[in-house]
PDB file of C-alpha atoms and ligand atoms in Angstrom:
ATOM      1  CA  MET L   1     -42.284  -3.496 129.413  1.00 92.00           C
ATOM      2  CA  ILE L   2     -42.030  -4.452 125.841  1.00 97.00           C
ATOM      3  CA  LEU L   3     -38.662  -5.710 124.559  1.00 97.00           C
ATOM      4  CA  LEU L   4     -37.906  -6.749 120.953  1.00 98.00           C
ATOM      5  CA  ASP L   5     -34.194  -8.030 120.373  1.00 98.00           C
ATOM      6  CA  ARG L   6     -33.134  -8.154 116.665  1.00 98.00           C
ATOM      7  CA  VAL L   7     -36.537  -9.533 115.739  1.00 98.00           C
ATOM      8  CA  THR L   8     -36.769 -10.910 112.019  1.00 97.00           C
ATOM      9  CA  LYS L   9     -39.932 -11.593 110.291  1.00 97.00           C
ATOM     10  CA  THR L  10     -40.166 -13.438 106.902  1.00 96.00           C
ATOM     11  CA  TYR L  11     -43.405 -14.097 105.198  1.00 94.00           C
ATOM     12  CA  ASN L  12     -41.683 -15.690 102.352  1.00 86.00           C
ATOM     13  CA  LYS L  13     -38.130 -16.277 101.405  1.00 82.00           C
ATOM     14  CA  ASN L  14     -37.602 -13.361  99.186  1.00 80.00           C
ATOM     15  CA  HIS L  15     -39.115 -10.723 101.393  1.00 86.00           C
ATOM     16  CA  THR L  16     -38.198  -9.631 104.812  1.00 93.00           C
ATOM     17  CA  ALA L  17     -41.116  -7.707 106.537  1.00 96.00           C
ATOM     18  CA  LEU L  18     -39.014  -7.010 109.683  1.00 97.00           C
ATOM     19  CA  ASP L  19     -35.318  -7.153 109.800  1.00 96.00           C
ATOM     20  CA  ARG L  20     -33.626  -7.180 113.114  1.00 97.00           C
ATOM     21  CA  VAL L  21     -35.724  -5.001 114.969  1.00 98.00           C
ATOM     22  CA  SER L  22     -34.920  -4.044 118.488  1.00 98.00           C
ATOM     23  CA  LEU L  23     -37.159  -1.948 120.686  1.00 97.00           C
ATOM     24  CA  HIS L  24     -37.651  -1.243 124.125  1.00 97.00           C
ATOM     25  CA  VAL L  25     -41.081   0.445 125.433  1.00 97.00           C
ATOM     26  CA  GLU L  26     -41.252   1.235 129.217  1.00 96.00           C
ATOM     27  CA  PRO L  27     -44.541   0.795 131.099  1.00 96.00           C
ATOM     28  CA  LYS L  28     -47.071   3.608 130.753  1.00 96.00           C
ATOM     29  CA  GLU L  29     -45.299   5.043 127.675  1.00 96.00           C
ATOM     30  CA  PHE L  30     -47.396   6.353 124.565  1.00 97.00           C
ATOM     31  CA  VAL L  31     -45.685   5.555 121.396  1.00 97.00           C
ATOM     32  CA  ILE L  32     -46.692   6.241 118.072  1.00 97.00           C
ATOM     33  CA  ILE L  33     -45.465   3.960 115.267  1.00 97.00           C
ATOM     34  CA  VAL L  34     -45.523   5.620 111.402  1.00 96.00           C
ATOM     35  CA  GLY L  35     -44.208   4.510 108.274  1.00 95.00           C
ATOM     36  CA  LYS L  36     -45.358   3.934 104.918  1.00 94.00           C
ATOM     37  CA  SER L  37     -47.629   1.119 103.835  1.00 93.00           C
ATOM     38  CA  GLY L  38     -45.972  -2.005 103.712  1.00 94.00           C
ATOM     39  CA  ALA L  39     -42.835  -0.939 105.833  1.00 96.00           C
ATOM     40  CA  GLY L  40     -43.789  -3.615 108.587  1.00 96.00           C
ATOM     41  CA  LYS L  41     -45.973  -1.786 111.143  1.00 96.00           C
ATOM     42  CA  SER L  42     -48.788  -4.498 111.265  1.00 94.00           C
ATOM     43  CA  THR L  43     -46.125  -7.240 111.221  1.00 96.00           C
ATOM     44  CA  LEU L  44     -44.819  -5.652 114.382  1.00 97.00           C
ATOM     45  CA  LEU L  45     -48.167  -5.527 116.041  1.00 96.00           C
ATOM     46  CA  LYS L  46     -49.021  -8.940 115.221  1.00 95.00           C
ATOM     47  CA  LEU L  47     -45.895 -10.248 116.661  1.00 96.00           C
ATOM     48  CA  LEU L  48     -46.732  -8.455 119.909  1.00 96.00           C
ATOM     49  CA  THR L  49     -50.017 -10.233 119.867  1.00 93.00           C
ATOM     50  CA  CYS L  50     -48.556 -13.306 119.015  1.00 93.00           C
ATOM     51  CA  GLU L  51     -50.586 -13.585 115.715  1.00 92.00           C
ATOM     52  CA  GLU L  52     -47.475 -13.964 114.174  1.00 94.00           C
ATOM     53  CA  ARG L  53     -44.218 -15.617 115.062  1.00 94.00           C
ATOM     54  CA  PRO L  54     -40.658 -14.165 114.534  1.00 96.00           C
ATOM     55  CA  ASN L  55     -38.081 -16.214 112.342  1.00 96.00           C
ATOM     56  CA  SER L  56     -35.462 -15.114 114.835  1.00 97.00           C
ATOM     57  CA  GLY L  57     -34.922 -12.545 117.792  1.00 97.00           C
ATOM     58  CA  LYS L  58     -36.494 -12.417 121.167  1.00 97.00           C
ATOM     59  CA  ILE L  59     -39.582 -10.721 122.245  1.00 97.00           C
ATOM     60  CA  VAL L  60     -40.472 -10.180 125.897  1.00 97.00           C
ATOM     61  CA  VAL L  61     -43.718  -8.583 126.849  1.00 95.00           C
ATOM     62  CA  GLY L  62     -44.817  -7.876 130.452  1.00 91.00           C
ATOM     63  CA  GLY L  63     -42.246 -10.589 131.516  1.00 90.00           C
ATOM     64  CA  LEU L  64     -43.571 -13.247 129.034  1.00 92.00           C
ATOM     65  CA  ASP L  65     -40.877 -14.402 127.090  1.00 94.00           C
ATOM     66  CA  TYR L  66     -42.551 -15.650 123.709  1.00 94.00           C
ATOM     67  CA  ASP L  67     -40.052 -18.403 122.946  1.00 92.00           C
ATOM     68  CA  LYS L  68     -41.350 -20.244 126.073  1.00 92.00           C
ATOM     69  CA  LEU L  69     -44.883 -19.112 125.536  1.00 90.00           C
ATOM     70  CA  ARG L  70     -47.258 -22.248 125.422  1.00 89.00           C
ATOM     71  CA  ASP L  71     -50.845 -22.424 124.035  1.00 85.00           C
ATOM     72  CA  ARG L  72     -52.013 -22.409 127.561  1.00 88.00           C
ATOM     73  CA  ASP L  73     -50.238 -18.934 128.168  1.00 87.00           C
ATOM     74  CA  ILE L  74     -52.116 -17.350 125.041  1.00 86.00           C
ATOM     75  CA  PRO L  75     -55.082 -16.299 127.251  1.00 85.00           C
ATOM     76  CA  LEU L  76     -52.594 -14.615 129.804  1.00 87.00           C
ATOM     77  CA  LEU L  77     -51.099 -12.806 127.046  1.00 90.00           C
ATOM     78  CA  ARG L  78     -54.629 -11.732 125.584  1.00 85.00           C
ATOM     79  CA  ARG L  79     -55.381 -10.319 129.145  1.00 88.00           C
ATOM     80  CA  LYS L  80     -52.024  -8.097 129.184  1.00 93.00           C
ATOM     81  CA  ILE L  81     -52.798  -6.648 125.615  1.00 96.00           C
ATOM     82  CA  GLY L  82     -56.080  -4.847 124.241  1.00 96.00           C
ATOM     83  CA  VAL L  83     -56.374  -4.232 120.621  1.00 95.00           C
ATOM     84  CA  VAL L  84     -58.450  -1.874 118.736  1.00 95.00           C
ATOM     85  CA  PHE L  85     -58.476  -1.849 114.787  1.00 92.00           C
ATOM     86  CA  GLN L  86     -59.355   0.630 111.983  1.00 90.00           C
ATOM     87  CA  ASP L  87     -62.643  -1.134 110.922  1.00 89.00           C
ATOM     88  CA  PHE L  88     -63.787  -1.416 114.783  1.00 90.00           C
ATOM     89  CA  LYS L  89     -65.015  -5.090 114.584  1.00 91.00           C
ATOM     90  CA  LEU L  90     -68.265  -4.411 116.777  1.00 96.00           C
ATOM     91  CA  LEU L  91     -70.813  -7.193 116.841  1.00 96.00           C
ATOM     92  CA  PRO L  92     -73.560  -5.627 114.668  1.00 96.00           C
ATOM     93  CA  ASN L  93     -76.561  -7.419 116.249  1.00 97.00           C
ATOM     94  CA  LYS L  94     -75.532  -6.544 119.907  1.00 97.00           C
ATOM     95  CA  ASN L  95     -76.000  -2.844 121.437  1.00 98.00           C
ATOM     96  CA  VAL L  96     -73.019  -0.943 122.991  1.00 98.00           C
ATOM     97  CA  PHE L  97     -73.590  -2.388 126.532  1.00 98.00           C
ATOM     98  CA  GLU L  98     -73.649  -5.979 125.181  1.00 98.00           C
ATOM     99  CA  ASN L  99     -70.676  -5.521 122.624  1.00 97.00           C
ATOM    100  CA  VAL L 100     -68.363  -4.466 125.695  1.00 97.00           C
ATOM    101  CA  ALA L 101     -69.996  -7.038 128.158  1.00 97.00           C
ATOM    102  CA  PHE L 102     -69.190  -9.916 125.513  1.00 96.00           C
ATOM    103  CA  ALA L 103     -65.507  -9.457 126.291  1.00 95.00           C
ATOM    104  CA  LEU L 104     -66.063 -10.299 129.810  1.00 95.00           C
ATOM    105  CA  GLU L 105     -68.686 -13.033 129.238  1.00 95.00           C
ATOM    106  CA  ILE L 106     -66.259 -15.152 127.179  1.00 92.00           C
ATOM    107  CA  VAL L 107     -63.820 -15.159 129.866  1.00 91.00           C
ATOM    108  CA  GLY L 108     -66.390 -16.136 132.530  1.00 92.00           C
ATOM    109  CA  TYR L 109     -67.408 -13.196 134.427  1.00 94.00           C
ATOM    110  CA  GLY L 110     -70.677 -12.944 136.263  1.00 95.00           C
ATOM    111  CA  THR L 111     -73.683 -10.888 135.716  1.00 96.00           C
ATOM    112  CA  HIS L 112     -72.953  -8.876 138.689  1.00 97.00           C
ATOM    113  CA  GLU L 113     -69.433  -7.992 137.605  1.00 96.00           C
ATOM    114  CA  ILE L 114     -70.495  -7.287 134.189  1.00 97.00           C
ATOM    115  CA  LYS L 115     -73.148  -4.834 135.481  1.00 97.00           C
ATOM    116  CA  ASN L 116     -70.593  -2.997 137.669  1.00 96.00           C
ATOM    117  CA  THR L 117     -67.643  -3.158 135.113  1.00 97.00           C
ATOM    118  CA  VAL L 118     -69.209  -2.053 131.832  1.00 98.00           C
ATOM    119  CA  PRO L 119     -70.937   1.252 132.666  1.00 97.00           C
ATOM    120  CA  ARG L 120     -67.572   2.355 134.435  1.00 97.00           C
ATOM    121  CA  VAL L 121     -65.557   1.644 131.082  1.00 97.00           C
ATOM    122  CA  LEU L 122     -68.258   3.520 128.771  1.00 97.00           C
ATOM    123  CA  ASP L 123     -67.972   6.352 131.169  1.00 96.00           C
ATOM    124  CA  ILE L 124     -64.057   6.574 130.601  1.00 96.00           C
ATOM    125  CA  VAL L 125     -64.676   6.547 126.756  1.00 96.00           C
ATOM    126  CA  GLY L 126     -67.446   9.107 127.152  1.00 96.00           C
ATOM    127  CA  LEU L 127     -70.281   6.909 125.971  1.00 96.00           C
ATOM    128  CA  LYS L 128     -72.415   7.138 129.079  1.00 96.00           C
ATOM    129  CA  GLY L 129     -75.978   7.157 128.064  1.00 95.00           C
ATOM    130  CA  LYS L 130     -75.469   5.318 124.788  1.00 97.00           C
ATOM    131  CA  GLU L 131     -75.501   1.695 126.454  1.00 97.00           C
ATOM    132  CA  LYS L 132     -78.655   0.578 124.367  1.00 98.00           C
ATOM    133  CA  SER L 133     -77.619   2.000 120.958  1.00 98.00           C
ATOM    134  CA  MET L 134     -76.820  -0.293 118.321  1.00 97.00           C
ATOM    135  CA  PRO L 135     -73.468   0.229 116.508  1.00 97.00           C
ATOM    136  CA  LEU L 136     -75.438   1.276 113.222  1.00 96.00           C
ATOM    137  CA  GLU L 137     -76.866   4.216 115.313  1.00 97.00           C
ATOM    138  CA  LEU L 138     -73.419   5.467 116.145  1.00 96.00           C
ATOM    139  CA  SER L 139     -70.931   7.720 114.498  1.00 95.00           C
ATOM    140  CA  GLY L 140     -67.614   6.180 113.423  1.00 94.00           C
ATOM    141  CA  GLY L 141     -65.967   7.939 116.519  1.00 95.00           C
ATOM    142  CA  GLU L 142     -68.450   6.390 118.915  1.00 96.00           C
ATOM    143  CA  ARG L 143     -68.228   3.133 117.414  1.00 96.00           C
ATOM    144  CA  GLN L 144     -64.333   3.357 117.598  1.00 95.00           C
ATOM    145  CA  ARG L 145     -64.739   4.100 121.359  1.00 96.00           C
ATOM    146  CA  VAL L 146     -66.993   1.125 121.894  1.00 97.00           C
ATOM    147  CA  ALA L 147     -64.202  -0.898 120.507  1.00 97.00           C
ATOM    148  CA  ILE L 148     -61.710   0.724 122.946  1.00 97.00           C
ATOM    149  CA  ALA L 149     -64.254   0.204 125.801  1.00 97.00           C
ATOM    150  CA  ARG L 150     -64.035  -3.499 124.676  1.00 97.00           C
ATOM    151  CA  ALA L 151     -60.335  -3.647 124.318  1.00 96.00           C
ATOM    152  CA  ILE L 152     -59.751  -2.146 127.862  1.00 96.00           C
ATOM    153  CA  VAL L 153     -62.475  -3.623 129.963  1.00 96.00           C
ATOM    154  CA  ARG L 154     -60.150  -6.388 131.377  1.00 94.00           C
ATOM    155  CA  GLN L 155     -57.820  -3.650 132.253  1.00 94.00           C
ATOM    156  CA  PRO L 156     -54.778  -4.796 130.120  1.00 95.00           C
ATOM    157  CA  LYS L 157     -51.401  -3.279 130.527  1.00 96.00           C
ATOM    158  CA  ILE L 158     -50.760  -2.381 126.852  1.00 97.00           C
ATOM    159  CA  LEU L 159     -53.332  -0.942 124.278  1.00 97.00           C
ATOM    160  CA  ILE L 160     -52.613  -1.561 120.611  1.00 97.00           C
ATOM    161  CA  ALA L 161     -54.365   0.846 118.349  1.00 96.00           C
ATOM    162  CA  ASP L 162     -53.813  -0.118 114.730  1.00 95.00           C
ATOM    163  CA  GLU L 163     -54.837   3.098 112.801  1.00 94.00           C
ATOM    164  CA  PRO L 164     -57.884   3.700 114.874  1.00 95.00           C
ATOM    165  CA  THR L 165     -58.798   6.942 113.285  1.00 94.00           C
ATOM    166  CA  GLY L 166     -58.270   5.772 109.743  1.00 92.00           C
ATOM    167  CA  ASN L 167     -61.961   5.888 108.690  1.00 90.00           C
ATOM    168  CA  LEU L 168     -62.737   8.862 110.872  1.00 92.00           C
ATOM    169  CA  ASP L 169     -63.147  12.727 109.947  1.00 93.00           C
ATOM    170  CA  PRO L 170     -60.518  14.819 112.064  1.00 92.00           C
ATOM    171  CA  LYS L 171     -63.260  15.871 114.885  1.00 92.00           C
ATOM    172  CA  HIS L 172     -63.959  12.078 115.545  1.00 93.00           C
ATOM    173  CA  ALA L 173     -60.482  11.099 115.049  1.00 95.00           C
ATOM    174  CA  TRP L 174     -59.548  13.692 117.872  1.00 95.00           C
ATOM    175  CA  ASP L 175     -62.264  12.230 120.124  1.00 93.00           C
ATOM    176  CA  VAL L 176     -60.689   8.973 119.873  1.00 94.00           C
ATOM    177  CA  ILE L 177     -57.216  10.271 120.484  1.00 96.00           C
ATOM    178  CA  LYS L 178     -58.153  11.914 123.492  1.00 96.00           C
ATOM    179  CA  VAL L 179     -59.710   8.638 124.956  1.00 95.00           C
ATOM    180  CA  LEU L 180     -56.189   6.932 124.188  1.00 96.00           C
ATOM    181  CA  GLU L 181     -54.528   9.814 125.877  1.00 96.00           C
ATOM    182  CA  LYS L 182     -56.811   9.488 128.962  1.00 95.00           C
ATOM    183  CA  ILE L 183     -56.098   5.557 129.260  1.00 96.00           C
ATOM    184  CA  ASN L 184     -52.574   6.252 128.957  1.00 97.00           C
ATOM    185  CA  ARG L 185     -52.834   8.823 131.884  1.00 96.00           C
ATOM    186  CA  TYR L 186     -54.649   6.029 133.822  1.00 94.00           C
ATOM    187  CA  GLY L 187     -51.436   3.862 133.507  1.00 95.00           C
ATOM    188  CA  THR L 188     -52.041   1.756 130.158  1.00 97.00           C
ATOM    189  CA  THR L 189     -49.083   1.771 127.711  1.00 97.00           C
ATOM    190  CA  VAL L 190     -50.516   2.900 124.403  1.00 97.00           C
ATOM    191  CA  ILE L 191     -49.065   1.571 120.985  1.00 97.00           C
ATOM    192  CA  LEU L 192     -50.442   3.730 118.241  1.00 97.00           C
ATOM    193  CA  THR L 193     -50.101   3.377 114.571  1.00 96.00           C
ATOM    194  CA  THR L 194     -51.291   6.164 112.239  1.00 94.00           C
ATOM    195  CA  HIS L 195     -50.826   7.992 108.845  1.00 91.00           C
ATOM    196  CA  ASN L 196     -52.086  11.320 110.226  1.00 92.00           C
ATOM    197  CA  GLN L 197     -49.289  13.759 110.284  1.00 91.00           C
ATOM    198  CA  ASP L 198     -51.488  16.316 112.106  1.00 93.00           C
ATOM    199  CA  ILE L 199     -52.030  13.567 115.254  1.00 94.00           C
ATOM    200  CA  VAL L 200     -48.514  12.696 115.227  1.00 94.00           C
ATOM    201  CA  ASN L 201     -47.345  16.489 115.239  1.00 93.00           C
ATOM    202  CA  LYS L 202     -49.772  17.709 117.865  1.00 93.00           C
ATOM    203  CA  LEU L 203     -49.619  14.560 120.344  1.00 93.00           C
ATOM    204  CA  LYS L 204     -45.896  15.343 120.923  1.00 92.00           C
ATOM    205  CA  ARG L 205     -44.922  11.579 121.944  1.00 95.00           C
ATOM    206  CA  ARG L 206     -42.143   9.319 121.142  1.00 96.00           C
ATOM    207  CA  VAL L 207     -42.527   8.461 117.344  1.00 96.00           C
ATOM    208  CA  ILE L 208     -40.868   5.262 115.820  1.00 97.00           C
ATOM    209  CA  THR L 209     -40.568   5.347 112.006  1.00 96.00           C
ATOM    210  CA  ILE L 210     -40.373   2.015 110.211  1.00 97.00           C
ATOM    211  CA  ASP L 211     -38.896   1.776 107.031  1.00 96.00           C
ATOM    212  CA  GLU L 212     -38.639  -1.419 104.827  1.00 96.00           C
ATOM    213  CA  GLY L 213     -38.704  -3.354 107.889  1.00 97.00           C
ATOM    214  CA  ARG L 214     -36.543  -1.588 109.613  1.00 97.00           C
ATOM    215  CA  ILE L 215     -36.563   1.214 112.495  1.00 97.00           C
ATOM    216  CA  SER L 216     -35.102   4.287 110.663  1.00 96.00           C
ATOM    217  CA  SER L 217     -35.970   6.737 113.597  1.00 95.00           C
ATOM    218  CA  ASP L 218     -36.962   6.649 117.042  1.00 96.00           C
ATOM    219  CA  ARG L 219     -37.489  10.031 118.779  1.00 92.00           C
ATOM    220  CA  ALA L 220     -39.322  11.593 121.480  1.00 89.00           C
ATOM    221  CA  ASN L 221     -41.584  14.425 120.500  1.00 71.00           C
ATOM    222  CA  ALA L 222     -40.704  13.956 116.728  1.00 64.00           C
ATOM    223  CA  LYS L 223     -42.316  15.838 113.960  1.00 61.00           C
ATOM    224  CA  TYR L 224     -43.302  13.759 110.965  1.00 59.00           C
ATOM    225  CA  HIS L 225     -44.000  14.309 107.444  1.00 54.00           C
ATOM    226  CA  ALA L 226     -46.333  11.951 105.357  1.00 48.00           C
ATOM    227  CA  GLU L 227     -43.479  11.318 102.923  1.00 46.00           C
ATOM    228  CA  GLY L 228     -41.455   9.717 105.752  1.00 44.00           C
ATOM    229  CA  THR L 229     -38.677  12.595 106.220  1.00 42.00           C
ATOM    230  CA  LYS L 230     -38.671  14.280 109.536  1.00 42.00           C
ATOM    231  CA  GLN L 231     -37.609  17.740 111.183  1.00 39.00           C
TER     232      GLN L 231
HETATM  233  P1  ADP N   1     -47.645  -2.101 107.025  1.00 57.88           P
HETATM  234  O1  ADP N   1     -48.471  -2.396 108.223  1.00 57.88           O
HETATM  235  O2  ADP N   1     -46.660  -1.039 107.640  1.00 57.88           O
HETATM  236  O3  ADP N   1     -48.300  -1.714 106.060  1.00 57.88           O
HETATM  237  P2  ADP N   1     -46.973  -4.960 107.014  1.00 57.88           P
HETATM  238  O4  ADP N   1     -46.646  -5.340 108.099  1.00 57.88           O
HETATM  239  O5  ADP N   1     -48.702  -5.206 106.666  1.00 57.88           O
HETATM  240  O6  ADP N   1     -46.767  -3.294 106.640  1.00 57.88           O
HETATM  241  O7  ADP N   1     -46.333  -5.461 105.631  1.00 57.88           O
HETATM  242  C1  ADP N   1     -44.967  -5.590 105.774  1.00 57.88           C
HETATM  243  C2  ADP N   1     -44.505  -6.529 104.573  1.00 57.88           C
HETATM  244  O8  ADP N   1     -44.886  -7.760 104.624  1.00 57.88           O
HETATM  245  C3  ADP N   1     -45.206  -5.979 103.092  1.00 57.88           C
HETATM  246  O9  ADP N   1     -44.420  -6.278 102.106  1.00 57.88           O
HETATM  247  C4  ADP N   1     -46.286  -7.118 103.147  1.00 57.88           C
HETATM  248  O10 ADP N   1     -46.671  -7.314 101.870  1.00 57.88           O
HETATM  249  C5  ADP N   1     -45.846  -8.247 103.668  1.00 57.88           C
HETATM  250  N1  ADP N   1     -46.767  -8.980 104.233  1.00 57.88           N
HETATM  251  C6  ADP N   1     -47.523  -8.821 105.381  1.00 57.88           C
HETATM  252  N2  ADP N   1     -48.388  -9.879 105.760  1.00 57.88           N
HETATM  253  C7  ADP N   1     -48.084 -10.839 104.934  1.00 57.88           C
HETATM  254  C8  ADP N   1     -48.736 -12.166 104.761  1.00 57.88           C
HETATM  255  N3  ADP N   1     -49.572 -12.598 105.604  1.00 57.88           N
HETATM  256  N4  ADP N   1     -47.883 -12.938 103.645  1.00 57.88           N
HETATM  257  C9  ADP N   1     -46.951 -12.428 103.003  1.00 57.88           C
HETATM  258  N5  ADP N   1     -46.674 -11.286 103.026  1.00 57.88           N
HETATM  259  C10 ADP N   1     -47.136 -10.288 104.012  1.00 57.88           C
END
């Protein structure tokens, strides 16, 4: 469960990036966050991952109250939340298997467990057979699916996908979205930000619109138009 209660984030005195935002996301929901550039979407995601701290308001994610979070709780939070970004952030000198395995190595998984886990996750994202490929040998869509595999390999409860299709053509964008839907069907909460109107309209999921730091609408199965008006 994700709970935000009147959360405000100000980067500098004159500008409020998020203004008393309240939000409740149930486990296993698939939520799309839309809004113009500068609306506050990334700020919201950074608050969830604890990369930024709010000036006021309450954030509780999966039972963790962020007010009470100590430094040593941060790894616990990182386990709960997987993140993928528009620019993939893969390690260029490691192959597909190694990129995903790395997420396990750094938290102390053994070779045997890694050999068991990584192929399973690559299968989920449709990259079986690509284990030895280097990132540069892959299409953008495949790279993003490696990034998703890496984000879910420790089975987080929540997957945050920040503009994951921003650099992809429509076909590859849909491949990525289908993987997100599959992961959601397996029980992971998915928070997706996108500017792609076609994806928003076809997914028929809950759509939260942020406008100048405030939630201007929150609707199930909403249609969205690029200029921010809804039908
Ligand atoms: P979005 O993701 O919707 O494009 P952001 O959350 O990135 O919006 O930005 C919201 C507002 O906060 C914008 O006005 C942006 O300029 C400002 N902002 C974001 N990050 C910072 C930062 N690190 N320092 C100062 N201002 C920032």
